[in-house]
Coordinates of C-alpha atoms and ligand atoms in Angstrom, one line a residue:
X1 CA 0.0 0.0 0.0
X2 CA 1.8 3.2 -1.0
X3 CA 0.9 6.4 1.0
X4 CA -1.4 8.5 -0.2
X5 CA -1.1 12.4 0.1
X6 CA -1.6 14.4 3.5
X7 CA -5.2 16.1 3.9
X8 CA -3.6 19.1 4.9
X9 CA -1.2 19.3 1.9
X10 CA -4.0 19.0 -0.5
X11 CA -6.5 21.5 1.3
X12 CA -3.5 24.2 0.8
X13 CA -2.1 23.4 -2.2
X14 CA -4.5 21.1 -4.3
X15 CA -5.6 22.5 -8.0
X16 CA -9.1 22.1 -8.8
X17 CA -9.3 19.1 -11.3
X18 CA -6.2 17.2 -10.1
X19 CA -6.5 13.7 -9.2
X20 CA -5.7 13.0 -5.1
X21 CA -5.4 9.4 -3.4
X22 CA -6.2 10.2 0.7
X23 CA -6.1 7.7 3.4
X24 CA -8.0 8.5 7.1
X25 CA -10.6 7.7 9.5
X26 CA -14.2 9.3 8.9
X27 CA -15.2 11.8 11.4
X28 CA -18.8 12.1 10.3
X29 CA -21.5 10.9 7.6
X30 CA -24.1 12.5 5.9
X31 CA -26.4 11.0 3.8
X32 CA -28.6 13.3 1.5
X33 CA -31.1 12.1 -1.6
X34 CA -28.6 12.4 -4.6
X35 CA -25.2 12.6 -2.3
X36 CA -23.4 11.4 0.8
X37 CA -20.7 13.6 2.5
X38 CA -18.0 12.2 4.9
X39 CA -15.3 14.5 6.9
X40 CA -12.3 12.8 6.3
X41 CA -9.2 13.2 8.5
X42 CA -6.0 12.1 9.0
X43 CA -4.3 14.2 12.0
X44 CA -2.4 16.5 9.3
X45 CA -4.3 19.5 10.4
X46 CA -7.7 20.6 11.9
X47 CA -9.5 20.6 9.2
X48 CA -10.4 17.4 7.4
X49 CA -11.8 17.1 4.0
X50 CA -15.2 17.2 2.6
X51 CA -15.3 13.9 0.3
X52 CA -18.6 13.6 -2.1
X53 CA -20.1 10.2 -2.5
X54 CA -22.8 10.0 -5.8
X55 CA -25.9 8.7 -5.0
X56 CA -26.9 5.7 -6.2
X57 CA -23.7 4.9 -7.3
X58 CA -21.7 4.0 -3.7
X59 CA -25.2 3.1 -1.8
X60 CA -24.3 -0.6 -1.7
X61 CA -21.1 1.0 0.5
X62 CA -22.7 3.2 3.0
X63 CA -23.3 1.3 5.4
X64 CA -20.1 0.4 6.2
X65 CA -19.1 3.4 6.2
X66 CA -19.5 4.6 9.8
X67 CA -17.5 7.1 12.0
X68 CA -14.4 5.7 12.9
X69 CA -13.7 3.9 10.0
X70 CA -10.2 3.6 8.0
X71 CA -10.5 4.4 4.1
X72 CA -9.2 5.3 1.6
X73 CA -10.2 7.9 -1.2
X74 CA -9.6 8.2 -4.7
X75 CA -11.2 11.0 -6.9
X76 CA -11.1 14.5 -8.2
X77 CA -10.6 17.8 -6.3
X78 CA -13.1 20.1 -7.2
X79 CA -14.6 23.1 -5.8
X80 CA -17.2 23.0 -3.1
X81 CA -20.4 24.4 -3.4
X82 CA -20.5 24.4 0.5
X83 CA -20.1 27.8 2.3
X84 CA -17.6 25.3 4.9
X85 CA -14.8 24.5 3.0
X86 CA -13.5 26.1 -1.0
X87 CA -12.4 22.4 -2.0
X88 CA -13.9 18.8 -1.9
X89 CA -13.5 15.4 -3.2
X90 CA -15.9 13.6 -5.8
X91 CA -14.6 10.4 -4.9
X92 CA -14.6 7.6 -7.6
X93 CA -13.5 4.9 -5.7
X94 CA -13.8 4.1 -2.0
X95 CA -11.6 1.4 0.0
X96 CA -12.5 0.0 3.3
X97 CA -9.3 -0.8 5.1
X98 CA -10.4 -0.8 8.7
X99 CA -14.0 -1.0 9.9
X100 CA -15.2 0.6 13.1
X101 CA -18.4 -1.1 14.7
X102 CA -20.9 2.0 15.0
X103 CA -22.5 0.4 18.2
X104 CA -19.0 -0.3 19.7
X105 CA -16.9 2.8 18.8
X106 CA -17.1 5.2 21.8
X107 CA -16.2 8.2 19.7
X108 CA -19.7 9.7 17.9
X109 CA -19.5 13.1 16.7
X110 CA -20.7 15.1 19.9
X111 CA -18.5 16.7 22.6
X112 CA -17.4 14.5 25.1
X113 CA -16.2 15.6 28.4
X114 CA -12.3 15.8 28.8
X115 CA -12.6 13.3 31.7
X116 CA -14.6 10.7 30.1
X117 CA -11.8 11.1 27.3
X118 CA -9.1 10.3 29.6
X119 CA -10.6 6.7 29.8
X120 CA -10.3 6.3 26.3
X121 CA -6.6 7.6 26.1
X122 CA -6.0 5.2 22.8
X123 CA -8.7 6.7 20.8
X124 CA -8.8 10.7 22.0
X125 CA -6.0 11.6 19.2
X126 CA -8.9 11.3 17.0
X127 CA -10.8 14.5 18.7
X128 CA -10.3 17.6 17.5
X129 CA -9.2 19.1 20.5
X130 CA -6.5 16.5 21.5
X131 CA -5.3 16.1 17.3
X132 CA -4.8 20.5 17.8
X133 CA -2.9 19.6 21.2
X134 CA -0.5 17.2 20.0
X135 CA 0.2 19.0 16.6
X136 CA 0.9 22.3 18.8
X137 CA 2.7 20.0 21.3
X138 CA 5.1 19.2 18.3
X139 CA 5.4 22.3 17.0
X140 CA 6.5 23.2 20.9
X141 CA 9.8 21.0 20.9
X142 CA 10.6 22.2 17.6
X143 CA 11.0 25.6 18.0
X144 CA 12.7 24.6 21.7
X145 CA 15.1 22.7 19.5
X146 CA 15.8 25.5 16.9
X147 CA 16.1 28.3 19.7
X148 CA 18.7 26.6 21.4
X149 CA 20.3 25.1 18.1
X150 CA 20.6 29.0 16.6
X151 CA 22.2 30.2 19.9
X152 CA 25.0 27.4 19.7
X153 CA 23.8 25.0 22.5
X154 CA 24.1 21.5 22.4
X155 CA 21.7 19.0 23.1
X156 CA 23.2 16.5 25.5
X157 CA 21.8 13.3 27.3
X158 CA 21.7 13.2 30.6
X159 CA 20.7 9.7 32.5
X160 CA 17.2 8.6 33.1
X161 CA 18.6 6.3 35.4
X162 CA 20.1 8.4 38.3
X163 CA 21.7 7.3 41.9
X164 CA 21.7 11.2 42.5
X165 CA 18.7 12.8 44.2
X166 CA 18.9 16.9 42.6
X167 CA 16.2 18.4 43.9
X168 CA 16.4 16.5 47.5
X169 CA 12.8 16.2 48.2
X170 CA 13.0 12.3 48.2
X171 CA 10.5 12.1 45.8
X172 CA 12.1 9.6 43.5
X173 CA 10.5 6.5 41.8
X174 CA 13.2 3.4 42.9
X175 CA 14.8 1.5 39.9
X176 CA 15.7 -2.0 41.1
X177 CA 15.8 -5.8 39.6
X178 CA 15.1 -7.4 43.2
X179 CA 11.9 -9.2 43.4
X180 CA 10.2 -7.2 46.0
X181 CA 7.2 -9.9 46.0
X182 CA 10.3 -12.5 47.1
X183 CA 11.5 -12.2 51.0
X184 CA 14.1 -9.6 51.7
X185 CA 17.3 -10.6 49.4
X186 CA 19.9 -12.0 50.7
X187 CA 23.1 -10.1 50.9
X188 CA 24.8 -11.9 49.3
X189 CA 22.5 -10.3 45.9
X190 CA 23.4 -7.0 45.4
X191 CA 20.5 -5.0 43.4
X192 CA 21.7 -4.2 39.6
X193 CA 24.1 -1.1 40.1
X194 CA 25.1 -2.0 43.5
X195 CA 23.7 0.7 45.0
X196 CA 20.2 2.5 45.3
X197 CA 19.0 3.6 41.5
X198 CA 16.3 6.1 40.6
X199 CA 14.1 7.3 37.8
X200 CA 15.7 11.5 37.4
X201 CA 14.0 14.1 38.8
X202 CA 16.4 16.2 36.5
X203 CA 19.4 16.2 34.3
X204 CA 20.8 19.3 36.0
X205 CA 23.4 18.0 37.8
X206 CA 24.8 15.8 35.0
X207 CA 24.3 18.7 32.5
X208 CA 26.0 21.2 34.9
X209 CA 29.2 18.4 34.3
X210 CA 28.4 19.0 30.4
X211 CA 28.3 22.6 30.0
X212 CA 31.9 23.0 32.3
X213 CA 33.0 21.6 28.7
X214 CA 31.1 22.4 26.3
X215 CA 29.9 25.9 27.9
X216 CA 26.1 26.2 26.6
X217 CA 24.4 22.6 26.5
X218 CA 20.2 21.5 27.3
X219 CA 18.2 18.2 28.0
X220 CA 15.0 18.3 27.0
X221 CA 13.7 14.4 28.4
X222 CA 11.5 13.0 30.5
X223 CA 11.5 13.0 34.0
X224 CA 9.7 11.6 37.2
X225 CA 8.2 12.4 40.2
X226 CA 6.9 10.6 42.5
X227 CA 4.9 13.5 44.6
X228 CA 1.1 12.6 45.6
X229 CA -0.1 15.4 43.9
X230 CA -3.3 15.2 42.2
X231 CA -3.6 18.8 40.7
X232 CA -4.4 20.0 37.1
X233 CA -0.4 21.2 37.3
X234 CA 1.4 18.1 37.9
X235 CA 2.0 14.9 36.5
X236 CA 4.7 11.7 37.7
X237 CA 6.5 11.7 34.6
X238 CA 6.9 14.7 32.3
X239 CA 9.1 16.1 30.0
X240 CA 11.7 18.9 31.0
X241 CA 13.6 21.1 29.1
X242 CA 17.1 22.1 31.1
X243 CA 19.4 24.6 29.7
X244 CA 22.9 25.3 31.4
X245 CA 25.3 27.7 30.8
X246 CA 29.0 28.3 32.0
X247 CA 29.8 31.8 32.6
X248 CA 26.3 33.0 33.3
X249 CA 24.8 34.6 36.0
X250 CA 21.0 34.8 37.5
X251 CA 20.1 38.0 35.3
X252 CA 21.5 36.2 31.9
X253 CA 19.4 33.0 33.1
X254 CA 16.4 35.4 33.4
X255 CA 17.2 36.7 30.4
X256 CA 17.6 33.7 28.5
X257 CA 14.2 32.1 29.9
X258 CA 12.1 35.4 28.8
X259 CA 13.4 35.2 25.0
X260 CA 12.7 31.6 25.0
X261 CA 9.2 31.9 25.5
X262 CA 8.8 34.7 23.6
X263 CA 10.5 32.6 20.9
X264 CA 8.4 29.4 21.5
X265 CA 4.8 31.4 21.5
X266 CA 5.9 33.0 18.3
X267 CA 7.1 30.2 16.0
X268 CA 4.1 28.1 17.2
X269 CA 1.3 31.5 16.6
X270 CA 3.0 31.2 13.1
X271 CA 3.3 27.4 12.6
X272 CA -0.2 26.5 13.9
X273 CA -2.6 29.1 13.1
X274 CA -5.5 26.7 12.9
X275 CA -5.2 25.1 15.6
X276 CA -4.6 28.3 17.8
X277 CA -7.8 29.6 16.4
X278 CA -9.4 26.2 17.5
X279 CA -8.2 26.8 21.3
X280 CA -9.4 30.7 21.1
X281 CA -12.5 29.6 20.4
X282 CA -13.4 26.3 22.1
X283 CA -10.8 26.6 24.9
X284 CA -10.0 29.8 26.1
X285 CA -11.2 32.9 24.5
X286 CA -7.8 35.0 25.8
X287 CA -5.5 32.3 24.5
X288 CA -4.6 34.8 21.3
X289 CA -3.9 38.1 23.3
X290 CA -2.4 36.0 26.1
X291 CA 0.0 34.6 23.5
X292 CA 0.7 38.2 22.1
X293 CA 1.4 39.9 25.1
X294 CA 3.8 36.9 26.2
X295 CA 5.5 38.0 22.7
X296 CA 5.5 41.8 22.8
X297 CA 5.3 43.0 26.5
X298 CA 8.6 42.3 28.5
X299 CA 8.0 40.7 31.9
X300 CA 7.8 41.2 35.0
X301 CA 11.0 41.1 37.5
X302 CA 10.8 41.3 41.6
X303 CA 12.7 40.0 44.5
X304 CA 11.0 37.3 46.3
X305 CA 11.2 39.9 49.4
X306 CA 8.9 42.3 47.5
X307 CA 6.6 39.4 46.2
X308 CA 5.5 39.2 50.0
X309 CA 5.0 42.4 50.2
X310 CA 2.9 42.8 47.0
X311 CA 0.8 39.8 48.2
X312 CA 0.7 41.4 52.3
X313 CA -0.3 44.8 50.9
X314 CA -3.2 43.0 48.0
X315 CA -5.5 42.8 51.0
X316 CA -6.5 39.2 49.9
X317 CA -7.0 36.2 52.1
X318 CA -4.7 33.6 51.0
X319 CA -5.8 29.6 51.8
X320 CA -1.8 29.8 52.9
X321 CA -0.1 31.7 54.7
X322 CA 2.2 34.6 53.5
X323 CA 5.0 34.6 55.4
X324 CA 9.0 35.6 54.6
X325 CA 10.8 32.2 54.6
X326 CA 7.6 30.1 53.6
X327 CA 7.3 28.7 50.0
X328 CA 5.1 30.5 47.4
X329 CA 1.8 28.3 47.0
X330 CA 0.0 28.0 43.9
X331 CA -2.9 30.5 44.9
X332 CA 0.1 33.6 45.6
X333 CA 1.8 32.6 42.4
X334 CA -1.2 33.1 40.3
X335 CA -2.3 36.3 42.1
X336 CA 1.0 37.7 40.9
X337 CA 1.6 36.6 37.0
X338 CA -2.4 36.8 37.1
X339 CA -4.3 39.5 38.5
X340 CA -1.3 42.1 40.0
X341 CA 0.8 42.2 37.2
X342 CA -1.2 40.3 34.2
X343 CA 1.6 39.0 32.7
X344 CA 4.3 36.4 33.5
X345 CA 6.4 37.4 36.3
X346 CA 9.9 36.4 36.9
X347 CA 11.0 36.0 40.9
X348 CA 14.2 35.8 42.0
X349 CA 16.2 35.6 45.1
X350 CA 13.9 33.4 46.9
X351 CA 15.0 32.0 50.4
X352 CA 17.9 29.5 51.1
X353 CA 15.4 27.3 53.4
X354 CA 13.0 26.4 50.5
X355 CA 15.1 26.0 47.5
X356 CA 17.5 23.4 46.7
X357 CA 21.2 22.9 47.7
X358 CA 22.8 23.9 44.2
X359 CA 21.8 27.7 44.3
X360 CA 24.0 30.1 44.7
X361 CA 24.2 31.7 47.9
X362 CA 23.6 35.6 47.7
X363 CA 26.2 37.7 50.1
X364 CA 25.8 40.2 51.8
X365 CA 22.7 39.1 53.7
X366 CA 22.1 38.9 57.4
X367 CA 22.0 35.7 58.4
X368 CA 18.1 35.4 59.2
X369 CA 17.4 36.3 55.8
X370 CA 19.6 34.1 53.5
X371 CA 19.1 33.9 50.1
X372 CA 19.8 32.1 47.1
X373 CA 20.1 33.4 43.8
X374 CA 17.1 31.2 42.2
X375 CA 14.4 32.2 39.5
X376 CA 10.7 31.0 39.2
X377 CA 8.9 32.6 36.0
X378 CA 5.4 32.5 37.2
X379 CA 2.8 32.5 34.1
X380 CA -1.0 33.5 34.6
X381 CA -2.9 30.5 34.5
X382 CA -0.2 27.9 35.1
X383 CA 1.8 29.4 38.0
X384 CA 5.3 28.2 38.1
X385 CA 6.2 27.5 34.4
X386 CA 10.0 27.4 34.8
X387 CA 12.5 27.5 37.8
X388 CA 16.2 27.8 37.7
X389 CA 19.1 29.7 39.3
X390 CA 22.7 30.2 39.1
X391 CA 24.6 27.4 40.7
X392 CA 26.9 27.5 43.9
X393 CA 30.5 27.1 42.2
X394 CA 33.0 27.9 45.4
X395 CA 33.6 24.4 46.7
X396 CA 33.6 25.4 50.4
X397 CA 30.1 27.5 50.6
X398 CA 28.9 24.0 48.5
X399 CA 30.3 21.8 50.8
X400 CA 28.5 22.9 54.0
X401 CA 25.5 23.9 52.2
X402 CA 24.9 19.9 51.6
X403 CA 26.1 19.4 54.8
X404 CA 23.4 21.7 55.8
X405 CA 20.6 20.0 53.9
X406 CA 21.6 16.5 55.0
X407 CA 23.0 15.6 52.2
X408 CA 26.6 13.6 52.1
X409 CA 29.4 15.2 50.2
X410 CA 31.2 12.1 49.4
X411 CA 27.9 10.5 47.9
X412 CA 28.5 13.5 45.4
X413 CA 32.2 13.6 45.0
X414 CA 31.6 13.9 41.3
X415 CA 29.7 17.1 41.3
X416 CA 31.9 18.7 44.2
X417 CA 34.8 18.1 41.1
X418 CA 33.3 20.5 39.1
X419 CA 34.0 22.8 41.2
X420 CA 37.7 21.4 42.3
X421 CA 38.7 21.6 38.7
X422 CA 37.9 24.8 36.5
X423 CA 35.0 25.9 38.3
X424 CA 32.9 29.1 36.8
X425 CA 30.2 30.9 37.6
X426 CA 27.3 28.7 35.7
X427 CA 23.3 28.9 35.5
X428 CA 20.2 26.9 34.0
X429 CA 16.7 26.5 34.2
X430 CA 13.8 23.7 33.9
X431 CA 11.0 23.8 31.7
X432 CA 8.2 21.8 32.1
X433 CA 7.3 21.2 28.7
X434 CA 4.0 20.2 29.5
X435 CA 2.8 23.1 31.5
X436 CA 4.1 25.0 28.8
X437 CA 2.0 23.3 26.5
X438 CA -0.7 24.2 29.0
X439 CA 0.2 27.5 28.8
X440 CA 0.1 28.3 24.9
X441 CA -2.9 26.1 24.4
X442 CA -5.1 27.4 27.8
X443 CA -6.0 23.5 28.2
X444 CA -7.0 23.4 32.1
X445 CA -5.6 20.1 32.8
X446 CA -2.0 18.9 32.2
X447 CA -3.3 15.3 31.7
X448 CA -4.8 16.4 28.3
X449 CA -1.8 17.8 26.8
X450 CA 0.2 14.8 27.3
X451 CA -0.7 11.3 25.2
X452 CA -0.7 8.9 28.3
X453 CA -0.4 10.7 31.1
X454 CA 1.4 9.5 34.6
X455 CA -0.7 10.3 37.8
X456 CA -0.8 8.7 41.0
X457 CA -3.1 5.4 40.7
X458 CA -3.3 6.2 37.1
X459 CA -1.1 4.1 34.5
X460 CA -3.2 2.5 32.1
X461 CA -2.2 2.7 28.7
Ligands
4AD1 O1 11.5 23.7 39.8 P1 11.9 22.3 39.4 O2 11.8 21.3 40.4 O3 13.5 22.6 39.0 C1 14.4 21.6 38.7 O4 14.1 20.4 38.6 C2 15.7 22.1 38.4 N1 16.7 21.1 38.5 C3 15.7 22.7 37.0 C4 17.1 23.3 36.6 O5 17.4 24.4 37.2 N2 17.7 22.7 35.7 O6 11.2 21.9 38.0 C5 11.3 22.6 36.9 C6 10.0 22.8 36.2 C7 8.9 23.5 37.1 O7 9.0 24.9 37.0 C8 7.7 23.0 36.5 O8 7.3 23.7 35.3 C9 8.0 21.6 36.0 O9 9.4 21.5 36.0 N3 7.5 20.6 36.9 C10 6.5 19.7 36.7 N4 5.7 19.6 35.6 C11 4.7 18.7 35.7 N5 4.6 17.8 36.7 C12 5.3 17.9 37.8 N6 5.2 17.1 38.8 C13 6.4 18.9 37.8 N7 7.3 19.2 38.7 C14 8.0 20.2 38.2
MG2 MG1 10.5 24.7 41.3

C-alpha cells in the first residue's frame, strides 16, 4: 500500500481538477437524496476534508461506512459548493481498510467531556481538541530545539537512570531488579548497580558536568516524580527542558528564559494558526492576546522579598499563609503573574530554606534572611512554568550547604569536582514542557496535553 497524500497538503495546495489518493478515518457521515458527505481526517491538520459520495452509485457501500472507519479515497478535487470548505472530493472509488463497529466505537460526533476522554486515552487523538494539542505539542519542541540550536547549545543526554537525588525532596521513583514480592534478598545479591537507582527528577546535575566543557548545553527528556499530587499542574512523569550555561549569571538566566518563551509562542502563533484559532474559540477565548502579550510586553521582575509584600499589601486572604521564609503556593503565584501584574512574572532571590542545595548563595545578607540566587517565572494560569538559578561554584560555601541539607558530600564527590577543577560561575533552568504546552494552548488540565499521562493510581495505557 503506498501512502497516499496528506489532507492538509491538498487543502492548501490542491488544483481544482487534479486527481488525489487520501487515506484517514471518517469523522462524520451525511447522507442526502442524490449525495453522501463524509469529513475525512488524518491528524495532518484541523480541518479534514469534505469527500462527495454520488448517490446511487456508492449506496451498496454506505453502510459500512461509519464514524471511525479507516479508508481510503480516490477522486477528483473540485470546488465545493458548500459555504464550509473552497475544496472537496468527488470520490470515484472508496476502500474500506479498517472498519469501526458504530455500536461499539465510543467516539460519535458530539463533545465529550475531557474526563470521560481520559478513559479512552488510545482513541482521543482522533478529537479535534486532542489532534490541535499534539500537533501544537510538536510544533513546541521544535521551536525549543531551533532556539537553542541558533544560539549554539548543544543537546546533551543526561541519565534517566540516576543514583543522585537533585532536587532533594525524596521524591524519586526506585529502579531495582530485586523481586520485592520475594522475601528480603539476601546479601549476598546485590540489586543491579550495586547501589540505590532512581528514575531523574532532572538532568541538572549531569548537565552542569556537560556545559563545564562544552559551555552552553540543554536536555529536553523525561523526568519523574513521585509526589502525591493530584492537581491539574502536575504529572509523575513529564518532560523537561534544562538549559545550562557556563559563565552565566541569574540575570542572563532570566534573560535567556524570557526570549525563550517569547521565541516558543511566536514560531508556534506562526506554525499553527488553525489550531490556535481552535483553542481561542473552544478553549480559552484570551488564549490569542495572552500569546501576544507573552510575545511583545517584556516581563515582569521582583525579588522574592517584594513578592510578599505585594501579596501582604493585595489585601486578599490567602488559603496559605504569607510569610518571609515560607514557599510560594499556587494561589500567591497566580495572584501575581495573574491578576497584580497580568503578565508572567519572573522572581528571584527566593530563600535559602525552600530551595534546593545547588543555588547560589547571595552575600551580603544577614543571616536570618539568606538567600539564594534562584528564579521562578510564574505564568498566569499555570503558575510556576519554569525555575532555575545560578549554581553555587566555590567548593567550600557548596560543601557545608549539603552538609546543611543532609546531604553527604562524598555520595557527590563527582559534582563537588566541578567545582575542584575549573569551576565558573554557571546557570540553567527547567521547563516543564508540559505546562508549557498548558500554557500556549489554555487546556485546564496537564493530563490532556500529554498522550498517556502519569498520575498517582493512574497508568493504564
Ligand atoms: O522547579 P523544578 O523542580 O526545578 C528543577 O528540577 C531544576 N533542577 C531545574 C534546573 O534548574 N535545571 O522543576 C522545573 C519545572 C517546574 O518549574 C515545572 O514547570 C516543572 O518543571 N515541573 C513539573 N511539571 C509537571 N509535573 C510535575 N510534577 C512537575 N514538577 C516540576
Ligand atoms: Mg521549582
Amino acid at each position: 500500500m503506498k501512502a497516499g497524500q496528506r489532507i492538509a497538503d491538498v487543502l492548501r495546495q490542491g488544483q481544482v481538477g487534479a486527481m488525489v489518493d487520501l487515506r484517514g478515518w471518517v469523522r462524520s457521515k451525511r447522507e442526502g437524496k442524490t449525495h453522501a458527505f463524509l469529513d475525512l481526517n488524518d491528524g495532518s491538520g484541523l480541518a479534514g476534508i469534505q469527500v462527495v459520495l454520488t448517490r446511487p452509485d456508492f449506496d451498496g457501500q454506505l453502510l459500512a461506512l461509519t464514524v471511525g472507519t479507516a479508508v481510503a479515497i480516490a477522486g477528483e478535487l473540485v470546488a465545493s459548493q458548500g459555504k464550509e470548505q473552497t475544496v472537496e472530493v468527488q470520490a470515484q472509488a472508496v476502500t474500506v481498510i479498517g472498519p469501526a463497529d458504530a455500536e461499539t466505537y465510543p467516539l460519535q460526533k458530539k463533545r465529550h467531556s475531557f474526563e470521560f476522554l481520559r478513559t479512552i486515552a488510545h482513541l482521543r487523538a482522533r478529537t479535534n481538541t486532542f489532534g490541535a494539542v499534539l500537533r501544537v505539542r510538536n510544533a513546541c519542541a521544535q521551536a525549543i530545539h531551533q532556539f537553542f540550536q541558533e544560539r549554539g547549545f548543544l543537546w546533551v543526554h543526561t541519565p534517566i537512570i540516576s543514583t543522585s537525588d537533585c532536587e532533594g525532596a525524596g521524591e524519586m521513583f526506585a529502579v531495582t531488579t530485586l523481586d520485592p514480592r520475594k522475601a528480603a534478598a539476601p546479601a549476598s545479591q546485590p540489586d543491579f548497580f550495586g547501589k540505590p537507582a532512581f528514575l531523574t527528577v532532572s538532568g541538572q546535575l549531569e548537565a552542569e558536568a556537560l556545559a563545564l566543557a562544552l559551555s552552553n548545553v540543554y536536555t529536553f527528556g523525561p523526568t519523574f516524580r513521585a509526589e502525591n499530587s493530584n492537581t491539574a499542574r502536575h504529572l509523575a512523569e513529564f518532560w523537561m527542558v534544562e538549559p545550562e550555561m557556563a559563565f552565566c549569571d541569574l540575570q542572563g538566566d532570566a534573560d535567556l528564559a524570557e526570549a525563550f518563551l517569547k521565541y516558543v509562542f511566536t514560531q508556534v502563533l506562526h506554525r499553527c494558526a488553525e489550531d490556535m484559532a481552535f483553542f481561542q474559540s473552544r478553549i480559552d477565548p484570551n488564549v490569542l492576546a495572552n500569546a501576544e502579550k507573552i510575545i511583545h510586553e517584556s516581563f515582569a521582575r521582583i525579588a522574592y522579598t517584594e513578592a510578599i509584600e505585594l501579596l501582604h499589601r493585595s489585601g486578599r486572604s490567602f488559603q496559605y499563609p504569607v510569610e518571609w521564609g515560607l514557599d510560594l503556593q499556587s494561589e500567591h503565584e497566580r495572584f501575581l503573574a495573574e491578576e497584580h501584574f497580568g503578565k508572567p512574572v519572573i522572581v528571584m532571590d527566593y530563600p535559602a530554606q525552600i530551595k534546593a542545595f545547588y543555588m547560589r548563595l547571595n552575600d551580603d545578607c544577614p543571616p536570618e534572611r539568606q538567600t539564594v540566587r534562584a528564579m521562578d517565572v510564574l505564568a498566569p494560569g499555570i503558575g510556576e512554568i519554569i525555575g532555575g538559578s545560578q549554581r553555587e561554584e566555590r567548593l567550600d560555601v557548596l560543601t557545608s550547604r549539603m552538609q546543611a541539607c543532609g546531604l553527604d558530600p562524598e555520595v557527590y564527590w563527582w559534582y563537588l569536582d566541578l567545582r575542584r577543577f575549573g569551576s565558573v560561575p554557571h546557570a540553567g533552568f527547567g521547563l516543564g514542557f508540559d505546562r508549557l504546552v498548558q500554557f500556549i494552548t489554555g487546556m485546564g488540565n496537564i493530563r490532556d496535553v500529554i498522550p498517556f499521562p502519569r498520575t498517582p493510581l493512574n497508568a493504564e495505557f
